[in-house]
Amino acid sequence: MRIRILTIAAASVLALGAAACTQAEQQKAEANAEVAGDKAADVAAQTGEVVESGAMKAAQAVEDGAGKVADKLEDNQAQAAAEGRPGAVDPTTDTRVPAKN
């Protein structure tokens, strides 16, 4: 995205420079294009921060959800191990309930 904005700013510089007739007009066009390029770069940076913060929030939500799922699974395994169900793993000892032969 940033590259696209900077490319557009550079194209604007060329277009304005080509359209300007006098040296003063060319310098003014270049100065205006430089300011526009700086503003575009600032907007691109801010956009990147907004996207990154959104991704951070999504990752935190996934992490929170995964933690809740892990807690639920651990509770289920603890209960299954306490009941002696074959294959269950007791989370406190990390031992598996043996299969019945």
PDB file of C-alpha atoms in Angstrom:
ATOM      1  CA  MET A   1       0.000   0.000   0.000  1.00  0.00           C
ATOM      2  CA  ARG A   2       2.782   2.395   0.915  1.00  0.00           C
ATOM      3  CA  ILE A   3       4.583   1.676  -2.333  1.00  0.00           C
ATOM      4  CA  ARG A   4       1.416   2.419  -4.306  1.00  0.00           C
ATOM      5  CA  ILE A   5       0.939   5.759  -2.537  1.00  0.00           C
ATOM      6  CA  LEU A   6       4.567   6.746  -3.048  1.00  0.00           C
ATOM      7  CA  THR A   7       4.365   5.706  -6.715  1.00  0.00           C
ATOM      8  CA  ILE A   8       1.304   7.898  -7.159  1.00  0.00           C
ATOM      9  CA  ALA A   9       3.131  10.794  -5.498  1.00  0.00           C
ATOM     10  CA  ALA A  10       6.129  10.297  -7.777  1.00  0.00           C
ATOM     11  CA  ALA A  11       3.876  10.208 -10.836  1.00  0.00           C
ATOM     12  CA  SER A  12       2.268  13.417  -9.634  1.00  0.00           C
ATOM     13  CA  VAL A  13       5.701  15.052  -9.408  1.00  0.00           C
ATOM     14  CA  LEU A  14       6.464  14.097 -12.994  1.00  0.00           C
ATOM     15  CA  ALA A  15       3.075  15.232 -14.262  1.00  0.00           C
ATOM     16  CA  LEU A  16       3.251  18.551 -12.448  1.00  0.00           C
ATOM     17  CA  GLY A  17       6.856  19.095 -13.541  1.00  0.00           C
ATOM     18  CA  ALA A  18       6.012  18.403 -17.162  1.00  0.00           C
ATOM     19  CA  ALA A  19       3.016  20.713 -17.082  1.00  0.00           C
ATOM     20  CA  ALA A  20       4.903  23.608 -15.468  1.00  0.00           C
ATOM     21  CA  CYS A  21       6.331  26.121 -17.924  1.00  0.00           C
ATOM     22  CA  THR A  22       8.762  28.248 -15.947  1.00  0.00           C
ATOM     23  CA  GLN A  23      11.524  27.229 -13.543  1.00  0.00           C
ATOM     24  CA  ALA A  24       9.620  28.863 -10.662  1.00  0.00           C
ATOM     25  CA  GLU A  25       6.489  26.904 -11.553  1.00  0.00           C
ATOM     26  CA  GLN A  26       8.499  23.692 -11.738  1.00  0.00           C
ATOM     27  CA  GLN A  27      10.062  24.330  -8.325  1.00  0.00           C
ATOM     28  CA  LYS A  28       6.669  25.111  -6.808  1.00  0.00           C
ATOM     29  CA  ALA A  29       5.188  21.954  -8.372  1.00  0.00           C
ATOM     30  CA  GLU A  30       8.070  19.876  -7.007  1.00  0.00           C
ATOM     31  CA  ALA A  31       7.661  21.382  -3.534  1.00  0.00           C
ATOM     32  CA  ASN A  32       3.916  20.687  -3.590  1.00  0.00           C
ATOM     33  CA  ALA A  33       4.500  17.142  -4.767  1.00  0.00           C
ATOM     34  CA  GLU A  34       7.097  16.590  -2.044  1.00  0.00           C
ATOM     35  CA  VAL A  35       4.638  17.773   0.611  1.00  0.00           C
ATOM     36  CA  ALA A  36       1.975  15.493  -0.885  1.00  0.00           C
ATOM     37  CA  GLY A  37       4.432  12.590  -0.854  1.00  0.00           C
ATOM     38  CA  ASP A  38       5.289  13.230   2.803  1.00  0.00           C
ATOM     39  CA  LYS A  39       1.599  13.334   3.698  1.00  0.00           C
ATOM     40  CA  ALA A  40       0.977  10.135   1.756  1.00  0.00           C
ATOM     41  CA  ALA A  41       3.815   8.418   3.605  1.00  0.00           C
ATOM     42  CA  ASP A  42       2.373   9.569   6.947  1.00  0.00           C
ATOM     43  CA  VAL A  43      -1.080   8.252   6.016  1.00  0.00           C
ATOM     44  CA  ALA A  44       0.436   4.940   4.900  1.00  0.00           C
ATOM     45  CA  ALA A  45       2.279   4.623   8.217  1.00  0.00           C
ATOM     46  CA  GLN A  46      -0.872   5.373  10.183  1.00  0.00           C
ATOM     47  CA  THR A  47      -2.813   2.861   8.114  1.00  0.00           C
ATOM     48  CA  GLY A  48      -0.184   0.254   8.888  1.00  0.00           C
ATOM     49  CA  GLU A  49      -0.530   0.957  12.607  1.00  0.00           C
ATOM     50  CA  VAL A  50      -4.318   0.610  12.423  1.00  0.00           C
ATOM     51  CA  VAL A  51      -4.023  -2.718  10.594  1.00  0.00           C
ATOM     52  CA  GLU A  52      -1.396  -3.963  13.039  1.00  0.00           C
ATOM     53  CA  SER A  53      -3.480  -3.009  16.073  1.00  0.00           C
ATOM     54  CA  GLY A  54      -6.472  -4.813  14.570  1.00  0.00           C
ATOM     55  CA  ALA A  55      -4.369  -7.918  14.018  1.00  0.00           C
ATOM     56  CA  MET A  56      -3.137  -7.683  17.612  1.00  0.00           C
ATOM     57  CA  LYS A  57      -6.714  -7.550  18.907  1.00  0.00           C
ATOM     58  CA  ALA A  58      -7.662 -10.558  16.765  1.00  0.00           C
ATOM     59  CA  ALA A  59      -4.648 -12.523  18.015  1.00  0.00           C
ATOM     60  CA  GLN A  60      -5.533 -11.685  21.619  1.00  0.00           C
ATOM     61  CA  ALA A  61      -9.097 -12.888  21.039  1.00  0.00           C
ATOM     62  CA  VAL A  62      -7.829 -16.151  19.529  1.00  0.00           C
ATOM     63  CA  GLU A  63      -5.414 -16.605  22.416  1.00  0.00           C
ATOM     64  CA  ASP A  64      -8.187 -15.981  24.948  1.00  0.00           C
ATOM     65  CA  GLY A  65     -10.514 -18.403  23.161  1.00  0.00           C
ATOM     66  CA  ALA A  66      -7.802 -21.059  22.900  1.00  0.00           C
ATOM     67  CA  GLY A  67      -7.088 -20.719  26.620  1.00  0.00           C
ATOM     68  CA  LYS A  68     -10.761 -21.257  27.426  1.00  0.00           C
ATOM     69  CA  VAL A  69     -10.895 -24.311  25.169  1.00  0.00           C
ATOM     70  CA  ALA A  70      -7.727 -25.703  26.779  1.00  0.00           C
ATOM     71  CA  ASP A  71      -9.225 -25.197  30.254  1.00  0.00           C
ATOM     72  CA  LYS A  72     -12.443 -26.981  29.219  1.00  0.00           C
ATOM     73  CA  LEU A  73     -10.509 -29.900  27.694  1.00  0.00           C
ATOM     74  CA  GLU A  74      -8.344 -30.171  30.796  1.00  0.00           C
ATOM     75  CA  ASP A  75     -11.434 -30.274  32.998  1.00  0.00           C
ATOM     76  CA  ASN A  76     -12.960 -32.971  30.771  1.00  0.00           C
ATOM     77  CA  GLN A  77      -9.768 -35.060  30.922  1.00  0.00           C
ATOM     78  CA  ALA A  78      -9.517 -34.673  34.695  1.00  0.00           C
ATOM     79  CA  GLN A  79     -13.088 -35.871  35.093  1.00  0.00           C
ATOM     80  CA  ALA A  80     -12.590 -38.765  32.652  1.00  0.00           C
ATOM     81  CA  ALA A  81      -9.389 -39.822  34.421  1.00  0.00           C
ATOM     82  CA  ALA A  82     -11.122 -39.627  37.810  1.00  0.00           C
ATOM     83  CA  GLU A  83     -13.860 -41.908  36.447  1.00  0.00           C
ATOM     84  CA  GLY A  84     -11.186 -44.314  35.173  1.00  0.00           C
ATOM     85  CA  ARG A  85     -12.107 -44.029  31.496  1.00  0.00           C
ATOM     86  CA  PRO A  86      -9.416 -45.742  29.391  1.00  0.00           C
ATOM     87  CA  GLY A  87      -7.256 -43.359  27.359  1.00  0.00           C
ATOM     88  CA  ALA A  88      -7.967 -40.299  29.509  1.00  0.00           C
ATOM     89  CA  VAL A  89      -4.982 -38.358  30.840  1.00  0.00           C
ATOM     90  CA  ASP A  90      -4.942 -36.965  34.364  1.00  0.00           C
ATOM     91  CA  PRO A  91      -3.716 -33.360  33.870  1.00  0.00           C
ATOM     92  CA  THR A  92      -2.186 -33.136  37.339  1.00  0.00           C
ATOM     93  CA  THR A  93       0.052 -36.217  36.914  1.00  0.00           C
ATOM     94  CA  ASP A  94       0.170 -36.444  33.109  1.00  0.00           C
ATOM     95  CA  THR A  95      -0.535 -40.162  33.322  1.00  0.00           C
ATOM     96  CA  ARG A  96      -2.897 -42.009  31.000  1.00  0.00           C
ATOM     97  CA  VAL A  97      -5.599 -44.318  32.287  1.00  0.00           C
ATOM     98  CA  PRO A  98      -4.650 -47.741  30.876  1.00  0.00           C
ATOM     99  CA  ALA A  99      -6.899 -49.536  28.389  1.00  0.00           C
ATOM    100  CA  LYS A 100      -8.986 -52.402  29.709  1.00  0.00           C
ATOM    101  CA  ASN A 101      -7.969 -55.772  28.278  1.00  0.00           C
TER     102      ASN A 101
END
